[in-house]
């Protein structure tokens, strides 16, 4: 089979971009992979690890002859990446991004490449690790994971079809929803939990001595706080890019915490028990059922 | 070797009590195990699973001829369990509990068994799962885990020594600290994270449609929220029993969230980045270093 993608350009050689390259290569879906990263070390490592075939010295060169361009940079940097692109894109090229917020990325593309909206399909793979950098890239990162496409409606049917096919070649389940809806849900399922985990680290550190803490850390805390090991720049950008939706989730969260604090003060065991019962039930419904689906999927 | 414990009585046949029985049996540390649970189903299952040899119909009978009594009930029930005990204890018996809060359990024992304080050593194994009940019991639950003893100072030297030895026979690392200090640290490392995870379930449910949510749940959320599957009664009791310390941690946590909300509103990327950098660094220092110690321990 001739690989469907002749030249793939990956802009941003981190976990997400690197894993996309490895997955497509493993699937025999791509012939040649170009990569660009602002950090020359990451680019060198990407070549050494076989993630890309060739490192480009700038974005324009990487993009020029590519039929698929995947932008996998922190969402605070997408506008700048897109801004060098419009002049160089082949008319047949498909541009995708992998950012965790979609409204902000679409707005960036609209500003930077207003005449290329028919070639653009925003994507968000719901996959990640707390480790970052190209050394963490993994050909199976997207296997059985969900990728959400948030088409702008201005893309061609063929662009959307090619976007779906590329992610399916990575082993992903492809879903589709509006960017606004995506951003609103991810604010609660992803951005808020990261913020909460980061926040706990600060409180742990302020309230207690490290040696004593060391004795009192169990598996519950380890799992809960795993995402506090995530990349600070990436997550700062996400929080700012999705600020409006995140504020709503955060406000609702704080309101419930304040209610809980009042119930604690009042020693209201009945109310607290009801809360925890409901939460345990929701955990079964929302999270465990999803884990089972993922495991069997 | 004659097993050091002739008769072990386990009051409360759940994950913690059941695992203690299985671990001591596996170590050849105990000859005969009696058990009591208010739920006859759990008691029957405990016999069927070989966790205990015999189910007692009441606490007094279970305790009467035991040289080690392990109380593993929700901390809201310890006072009632202790209150039937003073009359029946052998003068050589050692009483331990496995509760997650120590101040409240010690107060309960002081009220219920004022003349037996020399026989009592409070213990907290930092081990657990989100599954509960005797069916989840596991002989290796305590292997390489920390158990914190919070002696009251009124126990005999031999009682403390026997307590350490029993936990070491379960494979645990035994540490010691004051009850107040334990409760203060655990409020932040364990009770607060549970409360935060329970709280997120509620917000997820209120803010979003379940079908859409299903597409947007990643590994980060799954790990973060694992503890929201924990037993609601057990955790209501813990929160109430450690209310004073928990309120301090919760207040500090909400204050930091409010600061973050302000920084988000102001679009203050510098402040948010500094926060997240600090949090990531603390995660490495506090949590990852501990995981490595646990893995190599």
XYZ file of N, CA and C in Angstrom, chain B residues 35-156:
366
model
N -14.067 -13.468 64.554
C -14.468 -12.217 63.946
C -15.883 -11.836 64.323
N -16.118 -10.534 64.325
C -17.485 -10.041 64.532
C -17.762 -8.917 63.545
N -18.969 -8.972 62.984
C -19.423 -7.846 62.167
C -20.916 -7.677 62.396
N -21.375 -6.425 62.358
C -22.813 -6.199 62.546
C -23.602 -6.749 61.363
N -22.935 -6.940 60.249
C -23.595 -7.488 59.064
C -23.279 -8.984 58.968
N -24.276 -9.857 59.247
C -24.008 -11.306 59.265
C -23.495 -11.817 57.914
N -23.856 -11.148 56.845
C -23.356 -11.530 55.515
C -21.843 -11.422 55.411
N -21.319 -10.310 55.944
C -19.871 -10.111 55.922
C -19.185 -11.196 56.748
N -19.793 -11.524 57.894
C -19.214 -12.544 58.766
C -19.198 -13.907 58.060
N -20.293 -14.236 57.405
C -20.357 -15.512 56.669
C -19.306 -15.538 55.571
N -19.249 -14.450 54.815
C -18.244 -14.367 53.743
C -16.827 -14.505 54.292
N -16.604 -13.905 55.464
C -15.262 -13.950 56.061
C -14.869 -15.393 56.368
N -15.841 -16.182 56.810
C -15.553 -17.605 57.054
C -15.316 -18.324 55.723
N -16.217 -18.076 54.779
C -16.095 -18.749 53.477
C -14.747 -18.462 52.819
N -14.274 -17.238 52.985
C -13.014 -16.838 52.329
C -11.787 -17.228 53.162
N -12.010 -17.844 54.312
C -10.875 -18.243 55.151
C -10.210 -17.079 55.860
N -10.934 -15.966 55.968
C -10.367 -14.793 56.644
C -10.394 -15.012 58.158
N -11.501 -15.572 58.653
C -11.601 -15.886 60.086
C -11.961 -17.370 60.233
N -11.718 -17.904 61.455
C -12.074 -19.300 61.708
C -13.487 -19.421 62.241
N -13.930 -18.358 62.899
C -15.186 -18.465 63.629
C -15.805 -17.081 63.772
N -17.121 -17.000 63.556
C -17.810 -15.722 63.729
C -18.464 -15.703 65.100
N -18.294 -14.598 65.811
C -18.915 -14.472 67.122
C -20.226 -13.722 66.979
N -21.155 -14.038 67.875
C -22.464 -13.407 67.774
C -22.489 -12.026 68.411
N -21.508 -11.740 69.268
C -21.423 -10.392 69.832
C -19.980 -10.054 70.162
N -19.745 -8.795 70.432
C -18.367 -8.322 70.643
C -17.773 -8.944 71.904
N -18.577 -9.027 72.962
C -18.066 -9.557 74.232
C -17.508 -10.962 74.041
N -18.220 -11.804 73.333
C -17.762 -13.176 73.096
C -16.487 -13.191 72.266
N -16.442 -12.342 71.242
C -15.262 -12.314 70.369
C -14.016 -11.926 71.154
N -14.194 -10.978 72.052
C -13.071 -10.358 72.744
C -12.582 -11.196 73.920
N -13.510 -11.955 74.519
C -13.289 -12.556 75.848
C -11.955 -13.301 75.999
N -11.602 -14.151 75.067
C -10.389 -14.954 75.269
C -9.260 -14.548 74.332
N -9.355 -13.350 73.732
C -8.375 -12.954 72.720
C -7.151 -12.295 73.332
N -5.991 -12.581 72.795
C -4.801 -11.847 73.250
C -4.491 -10.637 72.364
N -5.093 -10.592 71.164
C -4.999 -9.370 70.344
C -6.380 -9.049 69.803
N -6.827 -7.839 70.035
C -8.123 -7.381 69.500
C -7.842 -6.251 68.524
N -8.331 -6.401 67.299
C -8.141 -5.356 66.290
C -9.507 -4.812 65.910
N -9.721 -3.536 66.169
C -11.003 -2.886 65.895
C -10.878 -2.131 64.571
N -11.634 -2.572 63.573
C -11.531 -1.980 62.233
C -12.928 -1.644 61.734
N -13.521 -0.663 62.405
C -14.871 -0.206 62.037
C -14.765 1.274 61.658
N -15.774 1.814 60.970
C -15.742 3.258 60.704
C -15.544 4.023 62.018
N -14.782 5.108 61.972
C -14.413 5.772 63.230
C -15.618 6.341 63.977
N -16.751 6.468 63.315
C -17.965 6.885 64.009
C -18.542 5.771 64.881
N -18.062 4.544 64.733
C -18.610 3.410 65.477
C -17.664 2.888 66.551
N -16.454 3.467 66.650
C -15.494 2.893 67.601
C -15.945 3.023 69.055
N -16.566 4.157 69.400
C -16.949 4.329 70.802
C -17.888 3.207 71.242
N -18.857 2.919 70.393
C -19.823 1.868 70.733
C -19.132 0.510 70.842
N -18.203 0.240 69.958
C -17.481 -1.038 69.996
C -16.662 -1.136 71.278
N -15.938 -0.078 71.618
C -15.107 -0.086 72.830
C -15.968 -0.234 74.088
N -17.174 0.319 74.023
C -17.962 0.411 75.264
C -18.397 -0.957 75.781
N -18.449 -1.932 74.925
C -18.817 -3.262 75.419
C -17.612 -4.068 75.882
N -16.423 -3.464 75.897
C -15.209 -4.258 75.918
C -14.526 -4.379 77.276
N -14.606 -3.305 78.084
C -13.723 -3.243 79.252
C -13.868 -4.451 80.176
N -15.094 -4.850 80.366
C -15.363 -5.952 81.308
C -14.755 -7.273 80.849
N -14.662 -7.461 79.546
C -14.343 -8.795 79.027
C -12.877 -9.004 78.713
N -12.094 -7.937 78.639
C -10.705 -8.074 78.177
C -9.854 -8.890 79.144
N -9.053 -9.793 78.609
C -8.026 -10.444 79.411
C -7.033 -9.375 79.879
N -6.430 -9.564 81.039
C -5.456 -8.559 81.505
C -4.220 -8.496 80.609
N -3.981 -9.537 79.836
C -2.810 -9.562 78.953
C -3.148 -9.141 77.525
N -4.413 -8.844 77.271
C -4.807 -8.552 75.886
C -4.246 -7.203 75.428
N -3.963 -7.125 74.115
C -3.589 -5.857 73.480
C -4.748 -5.441 72.589
N -5.184 -4.192 72.718
C -6.231 -3.663 71.846
C -5.608 -2.673 70.867
N -5.878 -2.859 69.576
C -5.456 -1.889 68.563
C -6.678 -1.528 67.734
N -6.615 -0.358 67.140
C -7.630 -0.036 66.139
C -6.891 0.303 64.847
N -7.639 0.465 63.769
C -7.030 0.798 62.481
C -7.635 2.042 61.867
N -8.193 2.899 62.711
C -8.942 4.053 62.211
C -8.073 5.120 61.572
N -8.668 5.884 60.684
C -7.945 6.931 59.950
C -7.788 8.214 60.738
N -8.521 8.343 61.841
C -8.331 9.500 62.727
C -7.935 8.935 64.086
N -6.988 9.580 64.755
C -6.496 8.994 65.999
C -7.003 9.730 67.237
N -7.123 11.052 67.183
C -7.604 11.786 68.348
C -8.978 11.309 68.788
N -9.863 11.148 67.828
C -11.239 10.754 68.165
C -11.288 9.337 68.726
N -10.463 8.458 68.191
C -10.476 7.065 68.653
C -9.909 6.971 70.067
N -8.849 7.737 70.318
C -8.276 7.741 71.668
C -9.305 8.284 72.676
N -9.988 9.357 72.298
C -11.021 9.913 73.190
C -12.105 8.870 73.448
N -12.485 8.141 72.408
C -13.502 7.094 72.575
C -13.030 6.024 73.552
N -11.782 5.632 73.417
C -11.262 4.571 74.290
C -11.171 5.062 75.735
N -10.735 6.317 75.884
C -10.631 6.881 77.238
C -11.981 6.882 77.951
N -13.033 7.171 77.212
C -14.375 7.181 77.802
C -14.858 5.757 78.079
N -14.627 4.863 77.107
C -15.231 3.526 77.199
C -14.424 2.577 78.076
N -13.113 2.685 78.060
C -12.248 1.732 78.772
C -11.183 2.458 79.584
N -11.604 3.338 80.510
C -10.620 4.181 81.220
C -9.578 3.359 81.983
N -9.908 2.144 82.366
C -8.942 1.351 83.149
C -8.092 0.435 82.275
N -8.202 0.582 80.981
C -7.461 -0.329 80.096
C -6.492 0.417 79.177
N -6.219 1.674 79.500
C -5.370 2.463 78.597
C -3.973 1.872 78.444
N -3.522 1.144 79.465
C -2.188 0.521 79.362
C -2.171 -0.615 78.344
N -3.368 -1.060 77.904
C -3.448 -2.174 76.952
C -3.785 -1.705 75.534
N -3.787 -0.411 75.308
C -4.310 0.123 74.046
C -3.219 0.833 73.242
N -3.080 0.468 71.978
C -2.155 1.149 71.062
C -2.908 1.510 69.770
N -3.167 2.802 69.548
C -3.867 3.224 68.329
C -2.939 3.085 67.116
N -3.505 2.642 66.006
C -2.698 2.413 64.803
C -3.462 2.893 63.573
N -2.714 3.341 62.580
C -3.332 3.707 61.311
C -2.494 3.199 60.146
N -2.933 2.117 59.528
C -2.223 1.664 58.331
C -2.558 2.580 57.149
N -1.523 3.145 56.512
C -1.734 4.025 55.349
C -1.853 3.112 54.137
N -2.977 2.475 54.053
C -3.201 1.513 52.977
C -4.698 1.420 52.793
N -5.121 1.176 51.615
C -6.554 1.070 51.382
C -6.798 0.903 49.909
N -8.060 0.720 49.601
C -8.492 0.653 48.212
C -9.824 1.380 48.197
N -10.311 1.675 46.997
C -11.632 2.281 46.957
C -12.710 1.204 47.070
N -12.321 -0.067 46.997
C -13.278 -1.148 47.218
C -13.316 -1.449 48.704
N -14.491 -1.856 49.174
C -14.605 -2.143 50.593
C -15.263 -3.509 50.779
N -15.384 -3.925 52.028
C -15.975 -5.215 52.319
C -14.912 -6.290 52.392
N -15.268 -7.393 53.063
C -14.293 -8.449 53.340
C -13.852 -9.148 52.046
N -14.678 -9.104 51.025
C -14.309 -9.743 49.755
C -13.074 -9.075 49.144
N -12.823 -7.815 49.505
C -11.668 -7.099 48.969
C -10.418 -7.328 49.807
N -10.550 -8.051 50.928
C -9.400 -8.250 51.827
C -8.254 -8.932 51.096
N -7.036 -8.601 51.512
C -5.843 -8.970 50.746
C -4.684 -9.151 51.732
N -4.097 -10.337 51.747
C -3.007 -10.644 52.688
C -1.813 -9.716 52.494
N -1.686 -9.110 51.320
C -0.523 -8.255 51.041
C -0.844 -6.766 51.090
N -2.032 -6.416 51.591
C -2.423 -4.997 51.593
C -1.411 -4.119 52.330
N -0.807 -4.670 53.380
C 0.079 -3.852 54.213
C 1.562 -4.032 53.875
N 1.857 -4.876 52.923
C 3.262 -5.136 52.575
C 3.916 -3.860 52.062
N 5.008 -3.482 52.672
C 5.755 -2.266 52.305
C 4.956 -0.982 52.463
N 3.848 -1.036 53.198
C 3.100 0.180 53.489
C 3.469 0.670 54.877
N 3.220 1.954 55.085
C 3.500 2.535 56.391
C 2.306 2.344 57.321
N 2.593 1.951 58.553
C 1.576 1.961 59.610
C 2.053 2.944 60.664
N 1.201 3.889 60.993
C 1.570 4.885 61.994
C 0.925 4.533 63.330
N 1.746 4.335 64.342
C 1.232 4.143 65.704
C 1.241 5.509 66.391
N 0.175 5.792 67.110
C 0.099 7.052 67.860
C -0.137 6.732 69.335
N 0.904 6.251 70.011
C 0.739 5.806 71.399
C 0.278 6.951 72.290
N -0.547 6.618 73.262
C -1.084 7.635 74.169
C -0.075 7.980 75.262
N 0.956 7.165 75.411
C 1.908 7.356 76.519
C 1.482 6.588 77.757
N 0.256 6.079 77.767
C -0.221 5.338 78.939
C -0.118 3.826 78.741
N 0.260 3.405 77.547
C 0.399 1.972 77.278
C 1.676 1.437 77.922
N 1.713 0.135 78.165
C 2.949 -0.473 78.668
C 3.946 -0.583 77.520
